[in-house]
């Protein structure tokens, strides 16, 4: 990723005679177009059930050498992605949402983003993780 390559082409006929070289041909720089996997094992713990105020969100980072951060989205509507409330560095695997208001219902969505800006597909990641058709994980 990010490198440029040069290729020279030579062909051989059935008798083993070599053609004149064609090229060199430049390819690149090679772009990263592959998104990382989504975070897994997402859990949300309310402040009443933990030692902190607010809501604590835990997850496991995907195995991606170019992971840049985890996006955390929050919505109050079930079918809306909502607002990106945080971008958390790799290996943190915890975020405390101190802006959550007691008595409100929130829906959280976590995605992974690599250094090239590729963001994980959230419908497949969350649905595979929770079995829900909706990409948002509710907290009641």
Coordinates of N, CA and C in Angstrom, one line a residue:
X1 N 0.8 -1.2 0.0 CA 0.0 0.0 0.0 C 0.9 1.2 0.0
X2 N 0.6 2.2 -0.9 CA 1.3 3.4 -0.9 C 2.6 3.4 -1.8
X3 N 2.9 2.2 -2.3 CA 4.2 2.1 -3.1 C 3.8 2.1 -4.6
X4 N 4.8 2.4 -5.4 CA 4.7 2.4 -6.8 C 5.6 1.3 -7.3
X5 N 5.0 0.5 -8.3 CA 5.7 -0.6 -8.9 C 5.9 -0.4 -10.4
X6 N 7.0 -1.0 -10.9 CA 7.3 -0.9 -12.3 C 7.5 -2.3 -12.9
X7 N 6.8 -2.6 -14.0 CA 6.8 -3.9 -14.6 C 7.4 -3.8 -16.0
X8 N 8.2 -4.8 -16.4 CA 8.7 -5.0 -17.7 C 8.2 -6.3 -18.2
X9 N 7.6 -6.4 -19.4 CA 7.0 -7.6 -19.9 C 7.9 -8.2 -21.0
X10 N 8.1 -9.5 -20.9 CA 8.8 -10.2 -21.9 C 8.1 -11.5 -22.1
X11 N 7.9 -11.9 -23.4 CA 7.2 -13.1 -23.7 C 8.2 -14.1 -24.4
X12 N 7.8 -15.4 -24.4 CA 8.6 -16.4 -25.0 C 7.6 -17.2 -25.9
X13 N 8.2 -17.6 -27.1 CA 7.4 -18.4 -28.0 C 7.6 -19.9 -27.7
X14 N 7.0 -20.8 -28.4 CA 7.1 -22.2 -28.1 C 8.5 -22.7 -28.2
X15 N 9.3 -22.1 -29.0 CA 10.7 -22.5 -29.2 C 11.6 -21.9 -28.2
X16 N 11.1 -21.1 -27.3 CA 11.9 -20.4 -26.2 C 12.6 -19.1 -26.6
X17 N 12.2 -18.6 -27.8 CA 12.7 -17.3 -28.2 C 12.1 -16.2 -27.4
X18 N 12.9 -15.3 -27.0 CA 12.5 -14.2 -26.1 C 12.1 -13.0 -27.0
X19 N 11.0 -12.3 -26.6 CA 10.7 -11.0 -27.3 C 11.5 -9.9 -26.7
X20 N 11.4 -8.8 -27.4 CA 12.0 -7.5 -26.9 C 11.2 -7.1 -25.7
X21 N 11.8 -6.5 -24.7 CA 11.1 -6.1 -23.5 C 10.1 -5.0 -23.9
X22 N 9.0 -5.0 -23.2 CA 8.0 -3.9 -23.3 C 7.8 -3.3 -22.0
X23 N 7.9 -2.0 -21.9 CA 7.9 -1.3 -20.7 C 9.1 -0.6 -20.4
X24 N 9.4 -0.2 -19.2 CA 8.6 -0.5 -18.0 C 7.3 0.3 -17.9
X25 N 6.3 -0.4 -17.2 CA 5.0 0.2 -17.0 C 4.9 0.5 -15.5
X26 N 4.5 1.7 -15.2 CA 4.3 2.2 -13.8 C 2.9 1.8 -13.3
X27 N 2.8 1.3 -12.1 CA 1.5 1.0 -11.5 C 1.6 1.6 -10.1
X28 N 0.7 2.5 -9.7 CA 0.7 3.0 -8.4 C 0.7 4.5 -8.3
X29 N 0.8 5.0 -7.1 CA 0.9 4.2 -5.9 C -0.4 3.4 -5.6
X30 N -0.2 2.2 -5.0 CA -1.3 1.3 -4.7 C -2.1 1.9 -3.6
X31 N -3.4 2.0 -3.8 CA -4.3 2.6 -2.8 C -4.9 1.5 -1.9
X32 N -5.1 1.8 -0.6 CA -5.8 0.9 0.3 C -7.3 1.2 0.1
X33 N -8.0 0.2 -0.4 CA -9.5 0.3 -0.6 C -10.3 -0.7 0.2
X34 N -9.6 -1.4 1.1 CA -10.2 -2.4 2.0 C -10.5 -1.9 3.4
X35 N -11.7 -1.9 3.8 CA -12.1 -1.4 5.1 C -11.8 -2.5 6.1
X36 N -11.4 -2.1 7.4 CA -11.2 -3.1 8.4 C -12.5 -3.7 8.9
X37 N -12.4 -4.8 9.6 CA -13.6 -5.4 10.2 C -14.2 -4.5 11.3
X38 N -15.4 -4.7 11.6 CA -16.0 -3.9 12.7 C -15.6 -4.4 14.0
X39 N -15.7 -3.5 15.0 CA -15.4 -4.0 16.4 C -16.3 -5.1 16.8
X40 N -15.9 -6.0 17.7 CA -16.7 -7.1 18.1 C -16.9 -7.1 19.7
X41 N -17.7 -8.0 20.2 CA -17.9 -8.1 21.6 C -18.3 -6.8 22.3
X42 N -19.2 -6.1 21.7 CA -19.6 -4.7 22.2 C -20.5 -4.9 23.4
X43 N -20.2 -4.3 24.5 CA -21.1 -4.3 25.7 C -21.2 -2.8 26.1
X44 N -22.4 -2.6 26.7 CA -22.7 -1.2 27.2 C -23.2 -1.4 28.7
X45 N -22.6 -0.7 29.6 CA -22.9 -0.8 31.0 C -23.3 0.6 31.5
X46 N -24.5 0.7 32.1 CA -24.9 1.9 32.7 C -24.1 2.3 33.9
X47 N -24.1 3.6 34.2 CA -23.3 4.1 35.3 C -23.7 3.5 36.6
X48 N -25.0 3.1 36.8 CA -25.5 2.5 38.0 C -24.9 1.1 38.2
X49 N -24.5 0.5 37.1 CA -24.0 -0.9 37.2 C -22.5 -0.9 37.1
X50 N -21.8 0.3 37.1 CA -20.4 0.3 37.0 C -19.9 1.3 38.0
X51 N -18.6 1.5 38.1 CA -18.0 2.4 39.1 C -17.9 3.8 38.5
X52 N -18.4 4.1 37.3 CA -18.3 5.4 36.7 C -19.7 6.0 36.5
X53 N -19.7 7.3 36.3 CA -21.0 7.9 35.9 C -21.1 7.8 34.4
X54 N -22.3 7.9 33.8 CA -22.5 7.8 32.4 C -22.6 6.3 32.0
X55 N -22.4 6.1 30.7 CA -22.5 4.8 30.1 C -21.1 4.4 29.7
X56 N -20.7 3.2 30.0 CA -19.4 2.6 29.6 C -19.6 1.7 28.4
X57 N -18.9 1.9 27.3 CA -19.0 1.1 26.2 C -17.6 0.4 26.0
X58 N -17.7 -0.9 25.9 CA -16.5 -1.8 25.8 C -16.6 -2.5 24.4
X59 N -15.5 -2.9 23.8 CA -15.5 -3.6 22.6 C -14.1 -4.3 22.4
X60 N -13.9 -5.1 21.4 CA -12.7 -5.6 21.0 C -12.3 -5.1 19.6
X61 N -11.1 -4.5 19.5 CA -10.7 -3.9 18.2 C -10.5 -5.1 17.2
X62 N -10.7 -4.8 15.9 CA -10.4 -5.7 14.9 C -8.9 -5.9 14.7
X63 N -8.5 -7.0 14.2 CA -7.1 -7.2 13.9 C -6.8 -6.5 12.5
X64 N -6.3 -5.3 12.6 CA -6.0 -4.5 11.4 C -4.7 -3.7 11.7
X65 N -3.6 -4.0 11.0 CA -2.4 -3.3 11.2 C -2.5 -1.8 11.0
X66 N -3.4 -1.3 10.2 CA -3.6 0.1 9.9 C -4.8 0.7 10.5
X67 N -5.3 0.1 11.6 CA -6.4 0.7 12.3 C -6.1 2.1 12.8
X68 N -6.9 3.0 12.5 CA -6.7 4.4 12.9 C -7.5 4.8 14.2
X69 N -8.8 4.4 14.2 CA -9.6 4.6 15.4 C -11.0 3.9 15.2
X70 N -11.7 3.9 16.3 CA -13.0 3.4 16.4 C -14.0 4.6 16.5
X71 N -14.9 4.6 15.5 CA -16.0 5.6 15.5 C -17.1 5.2 16.4
X72 N -17.6 6.1 17.3 CA -18.7 5.8 18.1 C -19.8 6.8 17.8
X73 N -21.0 6.2 17.3 CA -22.1 7.0 16.9 C -23.2 6.8 18.0
X74 N -24.0 7.9 18.2 CA -25.1 7.8 19.2 C -26.3 8.4 18.6
X75 N -27.5 7.8 18.8 CA -28.7 8.3 18.3 C -29.8 8.0 19.3
X76 N -30.9 8.8 19.2 CA -32.1 8.5 20.0 C -33.2 7.9 19.2
X77 N -32.9 7.7 17.9 CA -33.9 7.1 17.0 C -33.3 5.7 16.5
X78 N -34.1 4.7 16.5 CA -33.7 3.3 16.2 C -33.1 3.2 14.8
X79 N -33.6 3.9 13.8 CA -33.2 3.7 12.4 C -32.3 4.8 11.9
X80 N -31.6 5.5 12.8 CA -30.7 6.6 12.4 C -29.3 6.3 13.0
X81 N -28.3 6.5 12.2 CA -26.9 6.3 12.6 C -26.6 7.3 13.8
X82 N -27.1 8.5 13.7 CA -26.8 9.5 14.7 C -25.6 10.3 14.5
X83 N -25.1 10.9 15.6 CA -24.0 11.8 15.6 C -22.7 11.0 16.0
X84 N -21.6 11.3 15.3 CA -20.3 10.7 15.8 C -19.9 11.4 17.0
X85 N -19.9 10.8 18.2 CA -19.6 11.4 19.4 C -18.2 11.2 19.9
X86 N -17.5 10.2 19.2 CA -16.1 10.0 19.6 C -15.3 9.2 18.5
X87 N -14.0 9.5 18.5 CA -13.1 8.7 17.7 C -12.0 8.2 18.7
X88 N -12.0 6.9 19.0 CA -11.1 6.4 20.0 C -10.0 5.7 19.4
X89 N -8.8 5.9 19.9 CA -7.5 5.3 19.4 C -7.5 3.8 19.6
X90 N -6.8 3.1 18.7 CA -6.7 1.6 18.9 C -6.2 1.2 20.2
X91 N -6.5 0.1 20.7 CA -6.1 -0.5 21.9 C -6.7 0.1 23.2
X92 N -7.6 1.1 23.0 CA -8.3 1.7 24.2 C -9.4 0.8 24.6
X93 N -10.3 0.4 23.6 CA -11.4 -0.6 23.8 C -12.4 -0.2 24.9
X94 N -12.4 1.0 25.3 CA -13.4 1.5 26.3 C -13.7 3.0 26.0
X95 N -14.9 3.4 26.1 CA -15.3 4.8 26.0 C -16.4 5.0 27.0
X96 N -16.3 6.1 27.8 CA -17.4 6.5 28.7 C -18.1 7.7 28.2
X97 N -19.4 7.5 27.9 CA -20.3 8.5 27.4 C -20.9 9.3 28.6
X98 N -20.2 10.4 29.0 CA -20.7 11.2 30.1 C -21.8 12.1 29.8
X99 N -22.1 12.2 28.5 CA -23.2 13.1 28.0 C -24.6 12.5 28.0
X100 N -24.6 11.2 28.2 CA -25.9 10.4 28.2 C -26.7 11.0 29.4
X101 N -28.0 11.2 29.1 CA -28.9 11.7 30.1 C -29.8 10.6 30.7
X102 N -29.9 10.5 32.0 CA -30.6 9.5 32.7 C -32.1 9.5 32.2
X103 N -32.6 8.3 31.9 CA -34.0 8.2 31.5 C -34.2 8.2 29.9
X104 N -33.2 8.6 29.2 CA -33.2 8.6 27.7 C -32.8 7.3 27.2
X105 N -33.4 6.9 26.0 CA -33.0 5.7 25.4 C -32.0 6.0 24.2
X106 N -30.9 5.4 24.2 CA -29.9 5.6 23.2 C -29.6 4.4 22.4
X107 N -29.1 4.6 21.1 CA -28.7 3.6 20.2 C -27.3 3.9 19.8
X108 N -26.4 2.9 20.0 CA -25.0 3.1 19.7 C -24.5 2.3 18.5
X109 N -23.6 2.8 17.7 CA -23.1 2.1 16.6 C -21.6 2.3 16.6
X110 N -20.8 1.3 16.6 CA -19.4 1.3 16.5 C -18.8 0.8 15.2
X111 N -17.9 1.6 14.6 CA -17.3 1.2 13.3 C -15.8 1.4 13.5
X112 N -15.0 0.7 12.7 CA -13.6 0.8 12.6 C -13.2 1.6 11.4
X113 N -12.2 2.4 11.5 CA -11.7 3.2 10.4 C -10.2 3.1 10.3
X114 N -9.7 2.8 9.1 CA -8.2 2.7 8.9 C -7.6 4.0 8.5
X115 N -6.3 4.0 8.4 CA -5.5 5.2 8.1 C -5.8 5.8 6.7
X116 N -6.4 5.0 5.8 CA -6.8 5.5 4.5 C -8.2 6.0 4.5
X117 N -8.9 6.0 5.6 CA -10.2 6.5 5.7 C -11.3 5.5 5.4
X118 N -11.0 4.2 5.2 CA -12.0 3.2 4.9 C -12.7 2.8 6.2
X119 N -14.0 2.9 6.2 CA -14.8 2.6 7.4 C -15.5 1.2 7.3
X120 N -15.5 0.5 8.4 CA -16.1 -0.8 8.4 C -17.6 -0.8 8.0
X121 N -18.1 -1.8 7.5 CA -19.5 -1.9 7.2 C -20.3 -2.2 8.5
X122 N -21.2 -1.4 8.9 CA -21.8 -1.5 10.2 C -22.9 -2.5 10.2
X123 N -23.7 -2.6 9.1 CA -24.9 -3.5 9.2 C -24.4 -5.0 9.4
X124 N -23.4 -5.4 8.6 CA -23.0 -6.7 8.7 C -22.3 -7.0 10.0
X125 N -21.5 -6.1 10.5 CA -20.7 -6.3 11.8 C -21.7 -6.4 13.0
X126 N -22.6 -5.4 13.1 CA -23.5 -5.4 14.2 C -24.5 -6.6 14.1
X127 N -25.0 -6.8 13.0 CA -26.0 -7.9 12.8 C -25.4 -9.3 13.1
X128 N -24.1 -9.4 12.7 CA -23.4 -10.7 13.0 C -23.1 -10.8 14.5
X129 N -22.9 -9.7 15.1 CA -22.6 -9.7 16.5 C -23.8 -9.9 17.4
X130 N -24.9 -9.2 17.1 CA -26.1 -9.3 18.0 C -27.2 -10.1 17.5
X131 N -27.2 -10.4 16.2 CA -28.4 -11.1 15.6 C -29.5 -10.2 15.2
X132 N -29.4 -8.9 15.4 CA -30.4 -7.9 15.1 C -30.3 -7.5 13.7
X133 N -31.4 -7.2 13.0 CA -31.5 -6.7 11.7 C -31.1 -5.2 11.6
X134 N -31.3 -4.5 12.7 CA -31.0 -3.1 12.7 C -29.5 -3.0 13.1
X135 N -28.8 -2.0 12.5 CA -27.4 -1.9 12.7 C -27.1 -1.2 14.1
X136 N -28.1 -0.8 14.8 CA -27.9 0.0 16.0 C -28.1 -1.0 17.2
X137 N -27.3 -0.8 18.2 CA -27.4 -1.7 19.4 C -28.2 -0.8 20.5
X138 N -29.4 -1.2 20.9 CA -30.1 -0.4 21.9 C -29.6 -0.6 23.3
X139 N -29.8 0.4 24.1 CA -29.5 0.3 25.5 C -30.8 0.8 26.2
X140 N -31.4 0.0 27.0 CA -32.7 0.3 27.7 C -32.4 0.7 29.1

